[in-house]
Amino acid sequence: MDVQPFLIDNTWVTGGGEPFVSSNPADGSELAMVGSADAADVDAAVGAAKRALENPAWRDLKPHERARLLHRIGELLDADSENLARLQMRDNGKTLRECRVLVAEAAASFRYFAAVCETFEGELPPPRGDNWPVTVYEPVGVVGAITPWNSPVTLEAQKLAPVLAAGNSIILKPSEVTPLIALEHARIALEAGLPPGVVNVVSGGGDVGRALVGHPGVDMISFTGGTKTGSAIAEEAGRLLKPVMLELGGKSPNIVFADADMAKAVKGAGNGIFSGGGQSCIAGSRIFVDETIMDEFVEGLRAFAQNYRIGPPEDEGTDTGPLASFAHRDRVEEFVEIGRGEGAKVLTGGARPADGVLAKGAYYPATILTGLDNSARICQEEIFGPVAVILPFKGEDDLIEQANDTVYGLAAGVWTSDYRRAWRVARAIRAGTIWINTYKQSAITSPFGGFKQSGLGREKGLQGMRAYMEPKAIYWSMD
Ligand code: NAD
C-alpha cells in the first residue's frame, strides 16, 4: 500500500513519523496507509504558515477576494460530495445518508463564512474630544486546529472556514482514527488556488497535536475533542499564554415533562442518543422523565430502540452503522458493563451482535439502561456511544438540580407543551445549546459551545470568525 502524503506549503510530503493504518470499522479492512508527521514536519508547517501570513497573495486579499476563494472551496466540496460522503463513511462508519448531509453542511460552512467575511465590520466608537478611537480586527496569525473522529468533514470545515475567512493561516491535525477527509480538504484547498502555506495538514496522533500546541510559532489552538485532552491542551497553552478555543465533551440531559407530546418526545429522545451511534458530543445521553409518565415513555423508547436498524452504513435502510473503531466499541461495551456492575437494568441492547456481517465490524446496538440515579458513573461520564440512561424526576426543581448535576454543559432538550415552563427550564439549565420540542438541530448562524467542562469559546455565527481575530484599538488625534 502506498503511503498517503499530507500537505505542507502546498507540497505533498510523507513525513518523518511512523506511517499508520486507517481502517474501515464496518469490516476491519485496511483503507489506507497514512504518512505521519514528526516534530520537524510540524516545524516546517509552522514556518510555511508564518510565511503565508506575510505573502501579499494572501495577506493583501480584499474581503470579497477571500470570500471568492471560500465559495470556490464550497463548490468543490459540493462537486465531489458523493465521493467525500463515501470516504467519510468508510473511514468512520457513519451511514451514507448522514455522511451526505455532513458534506453538504461542510460546503455550507464555507459559503456562510464567505458571507461573514464580506460583511464583517470594524467599529467607530464615539470620539473623545479630538481623539478618534477606531476598533479594527486583525487575524490572530497561525492557527493550529486539532479535530476528533466523529464527524471529520464538518468539524474540520467548521475550523477551516472561519479561520481562513478571518485571514489567518492554518495547520490542521485530524484524528489518527479518521485521517482521510482532512487530506481531501487539503486537496480541495490546493485546487481552489490558495497560496502556499495557507492551509497545511499534518497527519498523526496525539504527539503531533502536542507538538503543534507547544510550538512557539502557533498563535492560537482550536481544539475539538475529549475533555481530558482539552484540559491538557489548556494547561500547556496556559503556560505559553496562547489563546485556545475548546469544544469538548458532554452528558446532555434530554427532559420529558408529563405534558409533552409523547410520540414526538420518544422519537426525539431516541434520535437524540442513537443517531450516529451516539458518537456525538451533543448526544442526549441522560433522558430525564417525569415519574408519572415513566412506564409509558420507557415502553415507547424500548420499541424505538428495538426498531432502530443497525447495519452496513451504505444500506439505505440502515439507521446506524458501526462505531468509528473497534477500540471505541470495546470502550462503549466496557461502560455498559460498568453500568451493570452499578446495578443498572438493561432494557434492550447491551451486547455486540454475534452473527453475520455485523460480527465482523465494530457494531454496537441501541442500548437502554434504567434503575440508576444520576450519581452513577455511567450517568456522569461521557460514553460517546448508543447508550441511553433513563432517570426519573419529581417536579421542576428536582429536575433542574439533577440536570445541572454534571461537570458538562454542552446541550439539553426540553419536551413540554407549556411554553412558560420551556422558557424557565431553558434559562435554568447551564448549557450552551437548548432545544425545545426538538433535538440536535443546528444552524451555522448560531453560536455553538459549552458551559463548564464542555469547553471554552464558541464556534459558528458571526462570533465564530471573530474568535480567530485580535481586536485592536487605534486612537487617532485630530488635534
Ligand atoms: P480526543 O480528545 O482523544 O482526540 C482529539 C484529537 O486530539 C485527536 O486529533 C488526537 O490525536 C488529538 N490529541 C490527543 N492528545 C493530544 C494532546 N495531548 N495534545 C494535542 N492533541 C492531542 O477525542 P476523540 O476521542 O478523537 O473524540 C471524541 C471526543 O470529542 C468526545 O469527548 C466528544 O464529546 C468530543 N467532541 C466534541 C465536540 C464539540 O464540538 N464540543 C464535537 C465532537 C466531538
PDB file of N, CA, C and O in Angstrom, residues 16 93 142 155 204 229 244-245 265 295 320 340 342 374 429 443:
ATOM      1  N   GLY A  16       8.202  12.443   8.538  1.00  0.00           N
ATOM      2  CA  GLY A  16       9.293  11.718   9.197  1.00  0.00           C
ATOM      3  C   GLY A  16       8.804  10.758  10.270  1.00  0.00           C
ATOM      4  O   GLY A  16       9.598  10.038  10.877  1.00  0.00           O
ATOM      5  N   GLY A  93     -17.568   5.014   9.621  1.00  0.00           N
ATOM      6  CA  GLY A  93     -18.692   4.104   9.857  1.00  0.00           C
ATOM      7  C   GLY A  93     -20.068   4.737   9.911  1.00  0.00           C
ATOM      8  O   GLY A  93     -21.056   4.016  10.026  1.00  0.00           O
ATOM      9  N   VAL A 142      -1.146  32.252  13.019  1.00  0.00           N
ATOM     10  CA  VAL A 142      -1.120  30.826  12.653  1.00  0.00           C
ATOM     11  C   VAL A 142      -2.030  30.074  13.628  1.00  0.00           C
ATOM     12  O   VAL A 142      -1.818  30.121  14.839  1.00  0.00           O
ATOM     13  N   LEU A 155     -16.614  18.933  11.068  1.00  0.00           N
ATOM     14  CA  LEU A 155     -15.858  19.580  12.153  1.00  0.00           C
ATOM     15  C   LEU A 155     -14.609  20.268  11.605  1.00  0.00           C
ATOM     16  O   LEU A 155     -14.215  21.330  12.093  1.00  0.00           O
ATOM     17  N   GLY A 204      -1.240  12.334  11.892  1.00  0.00           N
ATOM     18  CA  GLY A 204      -0.540  11.694  13.013  1.00  0.00           C
ATOM     19  C   GLY A 204      -1.381  11.684  14.265  1.00  0.00           C
ATOM     20  O   GLY A 204      -2.540  12.127  14.263  1.00  0.00           O
ATOM     21  N   THR A 229      -8.343  15.605  27.080  1.00  0.00           N
ATOM     22  CA  THR A 229      -7.332  16.143  26.152  1.00  0.00           C
ATOM     23  C   THR A 229      -7.403  17.672  26.145  1.00  0.00           C
ATOM     24  O   THR A 229      -6.361  18.345  26.161  1.00  0.00           O
ATOM     25  N   VAL A 244      -6.902  29.693  23.348  1.00  0.00           N
ATOM     26  CA  VAL A 244      -7.455  28.406  22.912  1.00  0.00           C
ATOM     27  C   VAL A 244      -8.966  28.501  22.740  1.00  0.00           C
ATOM     28  O   VAL A 244      -9.638  29.220  23.465  1.00  0.00           O
ATOM     29  N   MET A 245      -9.460  27.773  21.778  1.00  0.00           N
ATOM     30  CA  MET A 245     -10.903  27.552  21.633  1.00  0.00           C
ATOM     31  C   MET A 245     -11.073  26.055  21.859  1.00  0.00           C
ATOM     32  O   MET A 245     -10.408  25.240  21.218  1.00  0.00           O
ATOM     33  N   ALA A 265     -41.762  13.108  21.706  1.00  0.00           N
ATOM     34  CA  ALA A 265     -40.690  13.052  22.712  1.00  0.00           C
ATOM     35  C   ALA A 265     -39.922  11.740  22.599  1.00  0.00           C
ATOM     36  O   ALA A 265     -38.682  11.725  22.699  1.00  0.00           O
ATOM     37  N   ASP A 295     -43.563   4.770  32.868  1.00  0.00           N
ATOM     38  CA  ASP A 295     -43.804   3.453  32.244  1.00  0.00           C
ATOM     39  C   ASP A 295     -44.117   3.601  30.752  1.00  0.00           C
ATOM     40  O   ASP A 295     -43.575   2.880  29.919  1.00  0.00           O
ATOM     41  N   THR A 320     -28.197   3.126  11.790  1.00  0.00           N
ATOM     42  CA  THR A 320     -26.889   3.366  12.400  1.00  0.00           C
ATOM     43  C   THR A 320     -25.897   2.289  11.962  1.00  0.00           C
ATOM     44  O   THR A 320     -26.247   1.101  11.912  1.00  0.00           O
ATOM     45  N   ARG A 340     -23.906  -2.182  34.472  1.00  0.00           N
ATOM     46  CA  ARG A 340     -24.466  -3.419  35.057  1.00  0.00           C
ATOM     47  C   ARG A 340     -23.924  -3.603  36.472  1.00  0.00           C
ATOM     48  O   ARG A 340     -24.673  -3.930  37.401  1.00  0.00           O
ATOM     49  N   GLU A 342     -23.041  -1.393  38.460  1.00  0.00           N
ATOM     50  CA  GLU A 342     -23.630  -0.393  39.367  1.00  0.00           C
ATOM     51  C   GLU A 342     -25.093  -0.704  39.670  1.00  0.00           C
ATOM     52  O   GLU A 342     -25.752   0.041  40.375  1.00  0.00           O
ATOM     53  N   ASN A 374     -28.637   9.612  39.207  1.00  0.00           N
ATOM     54  CA  ASN A 374     -27.745  10.481  38.430  1.00  0.00           C
ATOM     55  C   ASN A 374     -26.297  10.481  38.916  1.00  0.00           C
ATOM     56  O   ASN A 374     -25.406  10.955  38.231  1.00  0.00           O
ATOM     57  N   ILE A 429     -31.026  25.734  32.843  1.00  0.00           N
ATOM     58  CA  ILE A 429     -30.024  24.696  32.544  1.00  0.00           C
ATOM     59  C   ILE A 429     -28.735  25.375  32.102  1.00  0.00           C
ATOM     60  O   ILE A 429     -28.744  26.242  31.224  1.00  0.00           O
ATOM     61  N   ALA A 443     -27.725  25.300  13.419  1.00  0.00           N
ATOM     62  CA  ALA A 443     -27.682  26.334  12.394  1.00  0.00           C
ATOM     63  C   ALA A 443     -26.298  26.967  12.459  1.00  0.00           C
ATOM     64  O   ALA A 443     -25.829  27.303  13.548  1.00  0.00           O
TER      65      ALA A 443
END
